[in-house]
mmCIF file of C-alpha atoms in Angstrom:
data_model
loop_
_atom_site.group_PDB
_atom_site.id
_atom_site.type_symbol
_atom_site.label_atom_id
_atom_site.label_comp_id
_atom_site.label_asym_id
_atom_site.label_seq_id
_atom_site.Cartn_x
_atom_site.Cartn_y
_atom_site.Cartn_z
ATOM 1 C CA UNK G 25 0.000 0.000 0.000
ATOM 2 C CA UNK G 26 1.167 3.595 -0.865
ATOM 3 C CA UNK G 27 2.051 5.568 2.226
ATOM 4 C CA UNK G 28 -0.165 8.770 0.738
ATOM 5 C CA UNK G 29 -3.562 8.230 1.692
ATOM 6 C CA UNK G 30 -6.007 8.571 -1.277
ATOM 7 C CA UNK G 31 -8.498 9.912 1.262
ATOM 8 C CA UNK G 32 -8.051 12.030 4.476
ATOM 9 C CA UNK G 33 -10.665 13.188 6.919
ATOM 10 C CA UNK G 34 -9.330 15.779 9.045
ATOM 11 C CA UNK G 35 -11.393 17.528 11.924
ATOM 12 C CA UNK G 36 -15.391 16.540 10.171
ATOM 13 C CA UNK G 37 -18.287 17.799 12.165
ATOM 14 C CA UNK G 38 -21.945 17.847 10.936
ATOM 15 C CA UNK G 39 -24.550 19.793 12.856
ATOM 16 C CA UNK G 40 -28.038 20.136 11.759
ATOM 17 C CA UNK G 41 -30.486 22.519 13.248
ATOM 18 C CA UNK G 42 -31.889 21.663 16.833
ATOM 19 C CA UNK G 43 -35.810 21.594 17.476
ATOM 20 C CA UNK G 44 -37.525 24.914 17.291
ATOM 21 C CA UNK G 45 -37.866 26.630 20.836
ATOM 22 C CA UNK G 46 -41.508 28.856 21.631
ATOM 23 C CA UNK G 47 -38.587 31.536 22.863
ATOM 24 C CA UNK G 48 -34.975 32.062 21.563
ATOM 25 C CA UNK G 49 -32.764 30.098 18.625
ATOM 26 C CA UNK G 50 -32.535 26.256 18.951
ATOM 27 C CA UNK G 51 -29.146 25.357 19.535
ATOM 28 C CA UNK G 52 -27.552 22.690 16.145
ATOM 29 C CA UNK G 53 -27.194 19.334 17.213
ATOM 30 C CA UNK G 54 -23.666 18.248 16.639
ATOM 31 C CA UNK G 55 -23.848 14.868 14.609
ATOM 32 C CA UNK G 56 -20.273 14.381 14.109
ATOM 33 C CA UNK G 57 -17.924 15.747 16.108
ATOM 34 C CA UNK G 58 -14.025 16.215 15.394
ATOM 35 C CA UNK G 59 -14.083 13.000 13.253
ATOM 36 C CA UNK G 60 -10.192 12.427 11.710
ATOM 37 C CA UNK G 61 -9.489 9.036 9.345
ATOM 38 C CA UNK G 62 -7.633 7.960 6.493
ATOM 39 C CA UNK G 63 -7.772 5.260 3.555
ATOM 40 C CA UNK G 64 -4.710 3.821 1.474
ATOM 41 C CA UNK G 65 -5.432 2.973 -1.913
ATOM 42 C CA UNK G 66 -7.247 -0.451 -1.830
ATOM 43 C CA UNK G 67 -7.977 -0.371 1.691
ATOM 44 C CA UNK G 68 -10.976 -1.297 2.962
ATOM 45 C CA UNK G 69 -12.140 0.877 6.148
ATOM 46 C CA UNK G 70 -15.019 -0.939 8.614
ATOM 47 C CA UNK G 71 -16.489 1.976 10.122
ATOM 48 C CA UNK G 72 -18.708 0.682 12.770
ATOM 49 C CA UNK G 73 -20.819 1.917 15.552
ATOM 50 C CA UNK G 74 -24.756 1.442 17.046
ATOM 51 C CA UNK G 75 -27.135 3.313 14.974
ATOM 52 C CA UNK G 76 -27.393 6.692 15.382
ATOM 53 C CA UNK G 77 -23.792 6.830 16.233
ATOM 54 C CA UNK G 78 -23.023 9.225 13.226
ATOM 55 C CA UNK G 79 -21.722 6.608 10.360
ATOM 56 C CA UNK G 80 -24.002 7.329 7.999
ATOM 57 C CA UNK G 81 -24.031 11.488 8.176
ATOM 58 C CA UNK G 82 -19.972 11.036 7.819
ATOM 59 C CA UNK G 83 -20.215 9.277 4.414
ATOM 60 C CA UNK G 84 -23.058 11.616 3.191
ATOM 61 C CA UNK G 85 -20.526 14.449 4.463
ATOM 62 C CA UNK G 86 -17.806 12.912 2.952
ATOM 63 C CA UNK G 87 -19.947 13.069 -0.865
ATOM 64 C CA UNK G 88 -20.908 16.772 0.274
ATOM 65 C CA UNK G 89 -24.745 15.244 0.081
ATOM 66 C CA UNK G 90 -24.591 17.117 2.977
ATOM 67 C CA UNK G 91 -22.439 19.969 4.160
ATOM 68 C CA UNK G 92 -19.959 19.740 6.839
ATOM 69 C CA UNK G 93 -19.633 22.437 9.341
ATOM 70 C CA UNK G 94 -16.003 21.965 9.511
ATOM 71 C CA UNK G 95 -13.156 19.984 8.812
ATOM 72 C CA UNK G 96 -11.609 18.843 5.720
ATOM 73 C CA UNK G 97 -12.301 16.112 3.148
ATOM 74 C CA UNK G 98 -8.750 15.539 1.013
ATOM 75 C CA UNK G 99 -9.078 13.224 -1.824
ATOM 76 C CA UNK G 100 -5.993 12.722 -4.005
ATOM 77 C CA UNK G 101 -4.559 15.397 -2.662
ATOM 78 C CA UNK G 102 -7.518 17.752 -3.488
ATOM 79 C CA UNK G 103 -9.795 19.539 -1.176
ATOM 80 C CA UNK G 104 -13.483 18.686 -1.165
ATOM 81 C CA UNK G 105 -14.599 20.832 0.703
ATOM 82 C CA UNK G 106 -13.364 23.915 -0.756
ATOM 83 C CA UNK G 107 -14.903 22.685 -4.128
ATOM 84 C CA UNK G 108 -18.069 23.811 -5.802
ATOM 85 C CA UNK G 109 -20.011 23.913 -8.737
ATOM 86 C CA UNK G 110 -18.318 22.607 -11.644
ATOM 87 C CA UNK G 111 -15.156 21.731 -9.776
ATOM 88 C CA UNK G 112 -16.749 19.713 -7.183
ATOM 89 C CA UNK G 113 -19.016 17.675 -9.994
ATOM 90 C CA UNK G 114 -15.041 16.934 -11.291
ATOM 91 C CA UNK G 115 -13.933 15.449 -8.341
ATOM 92 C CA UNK G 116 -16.771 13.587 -7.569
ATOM 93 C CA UNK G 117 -16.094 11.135 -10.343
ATOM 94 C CA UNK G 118 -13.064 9.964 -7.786
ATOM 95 C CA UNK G 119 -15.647 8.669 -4.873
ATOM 96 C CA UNK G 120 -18.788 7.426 -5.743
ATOM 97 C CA UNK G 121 -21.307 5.373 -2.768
ATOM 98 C CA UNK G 122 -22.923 2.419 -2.811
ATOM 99 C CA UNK G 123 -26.242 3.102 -1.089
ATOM 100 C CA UNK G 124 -28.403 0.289 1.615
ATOM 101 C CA UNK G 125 -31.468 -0.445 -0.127
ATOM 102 C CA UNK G 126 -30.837 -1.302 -3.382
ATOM 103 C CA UNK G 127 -34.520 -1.330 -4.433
ATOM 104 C CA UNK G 128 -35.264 2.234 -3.684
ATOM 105 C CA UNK G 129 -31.781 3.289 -5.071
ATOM 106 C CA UNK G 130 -32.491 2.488 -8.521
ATOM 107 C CA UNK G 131 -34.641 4.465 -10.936
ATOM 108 C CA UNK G 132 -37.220 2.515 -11.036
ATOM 109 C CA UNK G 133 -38.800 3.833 -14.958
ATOM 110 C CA UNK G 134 -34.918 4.127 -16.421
ATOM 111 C CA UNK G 135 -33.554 1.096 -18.125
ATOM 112 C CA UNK G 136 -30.411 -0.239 -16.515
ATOM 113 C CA UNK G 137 -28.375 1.241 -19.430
ATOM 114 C CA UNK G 138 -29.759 5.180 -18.354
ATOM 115 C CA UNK G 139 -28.935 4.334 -15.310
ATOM 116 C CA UNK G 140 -25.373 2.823 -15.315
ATOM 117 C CA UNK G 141 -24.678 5.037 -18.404
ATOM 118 C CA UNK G 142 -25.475 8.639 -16.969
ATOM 119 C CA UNK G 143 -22.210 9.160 -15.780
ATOM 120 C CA UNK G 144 -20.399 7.767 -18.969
ATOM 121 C CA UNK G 145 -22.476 10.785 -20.806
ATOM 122 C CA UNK G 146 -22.100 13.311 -18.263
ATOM 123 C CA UNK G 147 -17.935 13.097 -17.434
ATOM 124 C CA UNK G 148 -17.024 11.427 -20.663
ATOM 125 C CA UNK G 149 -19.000 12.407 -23.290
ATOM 126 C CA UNK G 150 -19.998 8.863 -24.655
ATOM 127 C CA UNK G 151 -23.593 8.160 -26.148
ATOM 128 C CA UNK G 152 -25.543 5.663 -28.030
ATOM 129 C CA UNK G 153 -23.703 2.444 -28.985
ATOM 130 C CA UNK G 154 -20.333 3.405 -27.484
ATOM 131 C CA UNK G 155 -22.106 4.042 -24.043
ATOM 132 C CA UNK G 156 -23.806 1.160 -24.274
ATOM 133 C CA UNK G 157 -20.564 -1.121 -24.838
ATOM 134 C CA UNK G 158 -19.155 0.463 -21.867
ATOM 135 C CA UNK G 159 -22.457 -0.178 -19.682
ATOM 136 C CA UNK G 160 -22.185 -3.640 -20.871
ATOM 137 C CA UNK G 161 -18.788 -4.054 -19.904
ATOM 138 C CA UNK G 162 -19.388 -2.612 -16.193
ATOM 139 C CA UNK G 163 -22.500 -5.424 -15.897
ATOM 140 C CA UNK G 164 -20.239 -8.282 -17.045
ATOM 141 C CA UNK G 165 -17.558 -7.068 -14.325
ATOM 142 C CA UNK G 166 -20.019 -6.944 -11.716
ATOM 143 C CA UNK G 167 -21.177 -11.079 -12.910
ATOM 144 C CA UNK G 168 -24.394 -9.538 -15.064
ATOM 145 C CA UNK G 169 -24.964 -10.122 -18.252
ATOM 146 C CA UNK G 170 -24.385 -7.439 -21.206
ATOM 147 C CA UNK G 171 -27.701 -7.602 -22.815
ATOM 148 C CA UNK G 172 -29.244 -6.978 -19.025
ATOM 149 C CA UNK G 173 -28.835 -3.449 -20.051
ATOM 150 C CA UNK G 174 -32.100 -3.310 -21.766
ATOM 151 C CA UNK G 175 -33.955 -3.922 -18.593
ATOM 152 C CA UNK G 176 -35.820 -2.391 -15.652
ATOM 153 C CA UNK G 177 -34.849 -2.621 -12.433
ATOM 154 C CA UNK G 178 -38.297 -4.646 -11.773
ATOM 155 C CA UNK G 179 -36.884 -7.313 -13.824
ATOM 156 C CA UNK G 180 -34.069 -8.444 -11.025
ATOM 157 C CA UNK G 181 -33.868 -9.082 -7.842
ATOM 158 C CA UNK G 182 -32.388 -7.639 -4.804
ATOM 159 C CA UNK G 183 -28.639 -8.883 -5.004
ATOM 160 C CA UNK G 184 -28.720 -8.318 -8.841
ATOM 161 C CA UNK G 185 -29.967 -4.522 -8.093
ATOM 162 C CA UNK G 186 -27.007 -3.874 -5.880
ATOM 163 C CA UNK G 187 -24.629 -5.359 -8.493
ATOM 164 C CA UNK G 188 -26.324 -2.789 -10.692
ATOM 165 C CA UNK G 189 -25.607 -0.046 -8.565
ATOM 166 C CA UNK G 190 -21.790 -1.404 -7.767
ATOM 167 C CA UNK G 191 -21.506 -1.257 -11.735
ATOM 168 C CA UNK G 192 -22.528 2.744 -11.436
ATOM 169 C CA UNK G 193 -20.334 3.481 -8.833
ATOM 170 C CA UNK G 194 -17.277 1.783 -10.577
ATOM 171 C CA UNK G 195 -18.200 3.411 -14.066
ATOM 172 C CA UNK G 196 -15.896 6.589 -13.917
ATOM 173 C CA UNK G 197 -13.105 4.361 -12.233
ATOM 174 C CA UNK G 198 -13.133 6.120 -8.751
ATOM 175 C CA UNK G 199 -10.507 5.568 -6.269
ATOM 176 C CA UNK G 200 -12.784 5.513 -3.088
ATOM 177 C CA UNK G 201 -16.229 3.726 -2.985
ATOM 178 C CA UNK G 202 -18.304 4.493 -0.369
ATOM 179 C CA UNK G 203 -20.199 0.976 1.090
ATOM 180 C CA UNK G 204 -23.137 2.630 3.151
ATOM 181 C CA UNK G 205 -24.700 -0.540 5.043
ATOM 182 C CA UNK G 206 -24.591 -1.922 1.157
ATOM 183 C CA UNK G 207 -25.183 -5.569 2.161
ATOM 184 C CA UNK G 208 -27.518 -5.317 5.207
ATOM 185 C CA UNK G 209 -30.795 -5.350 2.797
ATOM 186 C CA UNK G 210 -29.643 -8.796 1.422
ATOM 187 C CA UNK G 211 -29.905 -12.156 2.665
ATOM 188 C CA UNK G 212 -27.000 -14.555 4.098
ATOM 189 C CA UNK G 213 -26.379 -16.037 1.278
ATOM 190 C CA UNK G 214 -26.592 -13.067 -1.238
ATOM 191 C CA UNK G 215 -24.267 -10.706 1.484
ATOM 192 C CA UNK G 216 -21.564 -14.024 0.751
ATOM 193 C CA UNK G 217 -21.881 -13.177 -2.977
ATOM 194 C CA UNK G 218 -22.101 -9.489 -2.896
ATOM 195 C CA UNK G 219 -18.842 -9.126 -0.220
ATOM 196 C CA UNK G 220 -16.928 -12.109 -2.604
ATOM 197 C CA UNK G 221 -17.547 -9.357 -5.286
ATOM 198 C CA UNK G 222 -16.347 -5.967 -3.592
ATOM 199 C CA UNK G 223 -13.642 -8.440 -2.314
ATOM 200 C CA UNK G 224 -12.628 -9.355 -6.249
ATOM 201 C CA UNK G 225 -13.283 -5.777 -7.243
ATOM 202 C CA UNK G 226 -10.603 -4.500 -4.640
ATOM 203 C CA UNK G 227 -7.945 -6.825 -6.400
ATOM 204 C CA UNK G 228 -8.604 -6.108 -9.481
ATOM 205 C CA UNK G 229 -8.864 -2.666 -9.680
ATOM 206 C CA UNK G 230 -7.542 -1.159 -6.728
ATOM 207 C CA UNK G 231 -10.177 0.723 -5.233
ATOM 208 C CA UNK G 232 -10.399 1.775 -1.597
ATOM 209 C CA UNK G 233 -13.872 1.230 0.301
ATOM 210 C CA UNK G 234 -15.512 2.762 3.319
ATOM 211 C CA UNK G 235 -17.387 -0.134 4.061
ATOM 212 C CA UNK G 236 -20.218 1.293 6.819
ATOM 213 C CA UNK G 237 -21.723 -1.392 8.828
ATOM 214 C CA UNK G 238 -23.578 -2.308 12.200
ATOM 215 C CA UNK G 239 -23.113 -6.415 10.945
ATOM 216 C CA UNK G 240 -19.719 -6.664 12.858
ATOM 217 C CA UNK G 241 -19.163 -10.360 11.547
ATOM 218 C CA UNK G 242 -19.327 -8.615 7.839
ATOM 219 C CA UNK G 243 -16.459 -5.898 8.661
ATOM 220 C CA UNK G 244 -14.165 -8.563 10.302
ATOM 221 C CA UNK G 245 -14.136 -10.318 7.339
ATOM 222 C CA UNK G 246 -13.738 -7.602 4.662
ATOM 223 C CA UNK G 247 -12.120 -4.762 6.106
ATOM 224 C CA UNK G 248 -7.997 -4.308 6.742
ATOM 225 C CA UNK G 249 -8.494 -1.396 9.710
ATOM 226 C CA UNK G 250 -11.883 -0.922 11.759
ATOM 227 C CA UNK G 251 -12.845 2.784 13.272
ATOM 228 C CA UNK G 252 -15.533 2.673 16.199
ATOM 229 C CA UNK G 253 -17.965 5.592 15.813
ATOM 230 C CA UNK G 254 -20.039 6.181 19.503
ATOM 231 C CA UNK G 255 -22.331 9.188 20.122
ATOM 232 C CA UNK G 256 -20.788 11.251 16.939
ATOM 233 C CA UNK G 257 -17.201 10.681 18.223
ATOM 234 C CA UNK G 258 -14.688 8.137 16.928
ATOM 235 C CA UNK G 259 -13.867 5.992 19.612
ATOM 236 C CA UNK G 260 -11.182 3.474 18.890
ATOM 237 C CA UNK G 261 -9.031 3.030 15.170
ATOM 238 C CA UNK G 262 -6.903 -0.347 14.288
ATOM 239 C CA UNK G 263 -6.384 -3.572 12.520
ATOM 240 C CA UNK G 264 -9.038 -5.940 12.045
ATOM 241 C CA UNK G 265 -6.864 -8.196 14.776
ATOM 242 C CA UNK G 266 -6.247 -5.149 17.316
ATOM 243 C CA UNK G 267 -10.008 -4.270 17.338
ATOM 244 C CA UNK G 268 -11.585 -7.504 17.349
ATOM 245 C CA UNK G 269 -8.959 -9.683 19.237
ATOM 246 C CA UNK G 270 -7.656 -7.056 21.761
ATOM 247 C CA UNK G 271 -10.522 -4.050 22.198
ATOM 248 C CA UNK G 272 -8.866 -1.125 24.311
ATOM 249 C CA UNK G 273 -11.549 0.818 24.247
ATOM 250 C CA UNK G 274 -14.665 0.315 26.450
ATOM 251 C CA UNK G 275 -17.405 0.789 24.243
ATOM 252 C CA UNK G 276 -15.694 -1.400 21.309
ATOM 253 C CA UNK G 277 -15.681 -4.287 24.096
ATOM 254 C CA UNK G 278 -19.336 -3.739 24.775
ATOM 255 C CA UNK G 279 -19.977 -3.859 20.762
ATOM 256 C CA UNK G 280 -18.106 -7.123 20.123
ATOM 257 C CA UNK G 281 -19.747 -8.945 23.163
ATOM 258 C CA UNK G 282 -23.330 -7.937 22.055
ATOM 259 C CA UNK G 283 -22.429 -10.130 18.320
ATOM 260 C CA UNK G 284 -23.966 -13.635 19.577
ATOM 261 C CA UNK G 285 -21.312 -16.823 18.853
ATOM 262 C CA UNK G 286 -22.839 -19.478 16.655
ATOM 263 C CA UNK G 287 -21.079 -22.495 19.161
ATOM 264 C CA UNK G 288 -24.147 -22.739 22.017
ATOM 265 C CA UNK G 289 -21.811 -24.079 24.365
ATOM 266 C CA UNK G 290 -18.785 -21.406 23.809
ATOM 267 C CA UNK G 291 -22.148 -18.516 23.896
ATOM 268 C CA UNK G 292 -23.264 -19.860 27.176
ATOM 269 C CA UNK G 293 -19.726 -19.456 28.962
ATOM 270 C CA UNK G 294 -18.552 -16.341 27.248
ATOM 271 C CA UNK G 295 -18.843 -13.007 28.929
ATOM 272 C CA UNK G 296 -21.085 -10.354 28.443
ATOM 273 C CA UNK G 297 -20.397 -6.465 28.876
ATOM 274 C CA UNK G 298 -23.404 -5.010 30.701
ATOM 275 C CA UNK G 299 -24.069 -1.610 30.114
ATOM 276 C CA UNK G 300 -25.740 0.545 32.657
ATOM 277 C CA UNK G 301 -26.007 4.132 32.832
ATOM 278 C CA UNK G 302 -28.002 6.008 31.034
ATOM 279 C CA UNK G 303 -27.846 7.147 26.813
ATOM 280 C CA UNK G 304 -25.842 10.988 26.424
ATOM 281 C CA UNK G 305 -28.844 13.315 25.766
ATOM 282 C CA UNK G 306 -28.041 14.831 22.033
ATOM 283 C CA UNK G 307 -29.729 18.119 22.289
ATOM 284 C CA UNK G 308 -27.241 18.604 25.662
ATOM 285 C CA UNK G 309 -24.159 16.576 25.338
ATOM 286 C CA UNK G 310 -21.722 16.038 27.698
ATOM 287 C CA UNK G 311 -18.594 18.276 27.942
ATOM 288 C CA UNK G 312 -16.284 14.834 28.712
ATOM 289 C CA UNK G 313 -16.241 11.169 26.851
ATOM 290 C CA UNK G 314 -19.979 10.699 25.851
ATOM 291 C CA UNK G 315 -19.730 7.165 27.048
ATOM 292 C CA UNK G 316 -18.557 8.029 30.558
ATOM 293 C CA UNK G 317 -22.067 7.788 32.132
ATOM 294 C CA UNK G 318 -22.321 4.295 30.545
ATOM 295 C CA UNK G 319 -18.594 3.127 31.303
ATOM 296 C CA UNK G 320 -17.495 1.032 34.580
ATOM 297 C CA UNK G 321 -14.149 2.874 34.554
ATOM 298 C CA UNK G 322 -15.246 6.642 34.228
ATOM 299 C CA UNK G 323 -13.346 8.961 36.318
ATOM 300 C CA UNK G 324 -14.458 12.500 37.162
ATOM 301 C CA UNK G 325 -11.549 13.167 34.417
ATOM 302 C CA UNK G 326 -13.716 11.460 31.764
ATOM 303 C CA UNK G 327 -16.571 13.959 32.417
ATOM 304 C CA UNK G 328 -14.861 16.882 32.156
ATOM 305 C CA UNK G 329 -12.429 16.764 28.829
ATOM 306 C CA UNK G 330 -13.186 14.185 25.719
ATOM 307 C CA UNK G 331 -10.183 12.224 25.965
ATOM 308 C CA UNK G 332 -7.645 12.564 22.799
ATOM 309 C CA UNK G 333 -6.186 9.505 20.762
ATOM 310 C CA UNK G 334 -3.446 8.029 21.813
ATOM 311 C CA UNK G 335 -1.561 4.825 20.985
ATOM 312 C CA UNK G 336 -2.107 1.956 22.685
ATOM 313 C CA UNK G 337 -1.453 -1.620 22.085
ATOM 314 C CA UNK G 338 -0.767 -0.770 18.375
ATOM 315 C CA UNK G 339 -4.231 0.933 18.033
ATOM 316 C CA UNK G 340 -5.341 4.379 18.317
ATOM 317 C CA UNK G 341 -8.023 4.820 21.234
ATOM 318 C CA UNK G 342 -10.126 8.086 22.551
ATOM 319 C CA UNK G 343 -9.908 6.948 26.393
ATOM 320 C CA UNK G 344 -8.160 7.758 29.618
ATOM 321 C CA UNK G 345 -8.357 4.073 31.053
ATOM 322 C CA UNK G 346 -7.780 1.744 28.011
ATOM 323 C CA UNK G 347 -8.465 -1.821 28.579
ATOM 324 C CA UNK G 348 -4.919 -3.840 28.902
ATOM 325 C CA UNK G 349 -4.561 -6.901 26.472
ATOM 326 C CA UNK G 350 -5.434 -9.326 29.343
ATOM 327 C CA UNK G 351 -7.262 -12.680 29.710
ATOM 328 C CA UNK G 352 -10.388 -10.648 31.115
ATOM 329 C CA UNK G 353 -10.778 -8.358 27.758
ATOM 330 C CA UNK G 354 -10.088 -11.081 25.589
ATOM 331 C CA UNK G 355 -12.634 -12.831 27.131
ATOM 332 C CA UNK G 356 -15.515 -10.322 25.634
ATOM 333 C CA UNK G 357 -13.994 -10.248 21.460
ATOM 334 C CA UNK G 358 -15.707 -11.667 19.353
ATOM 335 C CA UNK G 359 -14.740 -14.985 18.523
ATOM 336 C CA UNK G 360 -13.850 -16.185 14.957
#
């Protein structure tokens, strides 16, 4: 892997305007908050976190589908976020997103060829038969058929639809796909097919993914480095190994031990982290680590400053009390 990332994420926060008060302005509800990350070329990224963490509203900031309050979005050395009009349309074509539902993602009155094909006409000029070899090229990569182009989305089913949409993502070659919950929507055995796909895709072409997903067996098996999103913060950054083998933070500990083990017997002797306490309130966040109130090692320093990342165990981790790599915290990963 190249030591320049092909996408940087310095400083993101996302606010969106707080519920109307009788008297006075609403204060904005921060969404994401100080969010920093990076992705090599062909990397894949698990981002992971409950829902309502913030995972989504980063990608969407990340494709300026929404704005970001502040921070910076750097992708191939070029500023997002200081982009617009014309210029931002441009640099688009280098990270495209992969959306969750793959039936309401879809036009559902444009053949597969509009659909696919609107980007080929729009950044490279191509029409008629010459867009239409190209579309048919994209379908065959993705394991469709060429003549599938003539279709409606009616005609296929649910994995074949998010094929379809993989195929418009990878038409204008981008370096950084986003994955936005991309396989929850699917069955087991479609996910299998869909992830063997992205998986093959990777290889072949080299693309980078920010694969977003609360299924944590999924991102253990398909990412390279897993962030932990809580309460609009990240939480906890590593290898697949660090994060699911040796948690240091808290929360990620909590997270693994809530994914059930298939092995009854292994299930009904592992550990479980309870969590008590009581859910940050959005509207008035805390001023220290939003999971302190939920966290059997809070201090009174975890109420009053969010902690900042530090190394620890090889990982990067937002906490003042870390967990140590002992027999107790491996006790509550997730087993393979």
């Amino acid at each position: 892997m190249s030591e320049q990332p092909v996408l940087e994420v310095a400083g993101l926060e996302v606010s969106f305007p707080g519920k109307k008060k009788m008297f006075g302005k609403a204060a904005p509800i921060r969404a994401v908050k100080g969010v920093s990350l990076s992705i090599q070329p062909g990397e894949t990224l698990g981002l992971v976190g409950e829902s309502g963490s913030g995972k989504s509203t980063v990608a969407r900031a990340l494709m300026r589908l929404i704005e970001p309050a502040a921070g910076r979005v750097t992708l191939k050395g070029e500023d997002l976020t200081a982009l617009k009009g014309s210029a931002l349309r441009k640099a688009r074509r280098n990270i495209q997103m992969v959306f969750q539902d793959p039936y309401s993602s879809l036009d559902p009155s444009a053949l597969v060829a509009d659909t696919v094909g609107e980007a080929l006409e729009v950044h490279e000029g191509l029409k008629g038969k010459e867009r239409d070899a190209r579309v048919a090229e994209l379908l065959e990569l993705v394991g469709l058929a060429g003549h599938h182009l003539e279709r409606y989305p009616y005609e296929f089913s649910g994995g074949q639809r998010q094929r379809i949409a993989i195929a418009r993502a990878l038409a204008l070659n981008p370096a950084v796909v986003v994955c936005d919950e991309a396989v929850s929507a699917l069955d087991v055995s479609t996910q299998n097919q869909i992830i063997g796909l992205l998986e093959g895709l990777r290889e072949k072409l080299n693309v980078a993914y920010l694969f977003i997903s609360h299924d944590l067996a999924v991102v253990r098996h398909i990412s390279d480095r897993v962030a932990v999103m809580y309460f609009g913060h990240l939480v906890e950054v590593g290898t697949v190994e660090q994060i699911f083998e040796r948690p240091a933070h808290p929360y990620t500990r909590a997270l693994l031990s809530a994914v059930p083990i298939a092995d009854p017997v292994r299930q009904r002797g592992r550990k479980t982290a309870i969590l008590s306490g009581e859910i940050p309130d959005i509207v008035n966040p805390p001023k220290g680590c939003p999971f302190a109130s939920r966290c059997e090692f809070a201090t009174d320093a975890c109420t009053e400053k969010m902690p900042e990342f530090r190394d620890h165990d090889g990982s990067s981790v937002a906490c003042y009390h870390p967990l140590e790599n002992s027999p107790t915290s491996e006790a509550f990963a997730l087993s393979q």
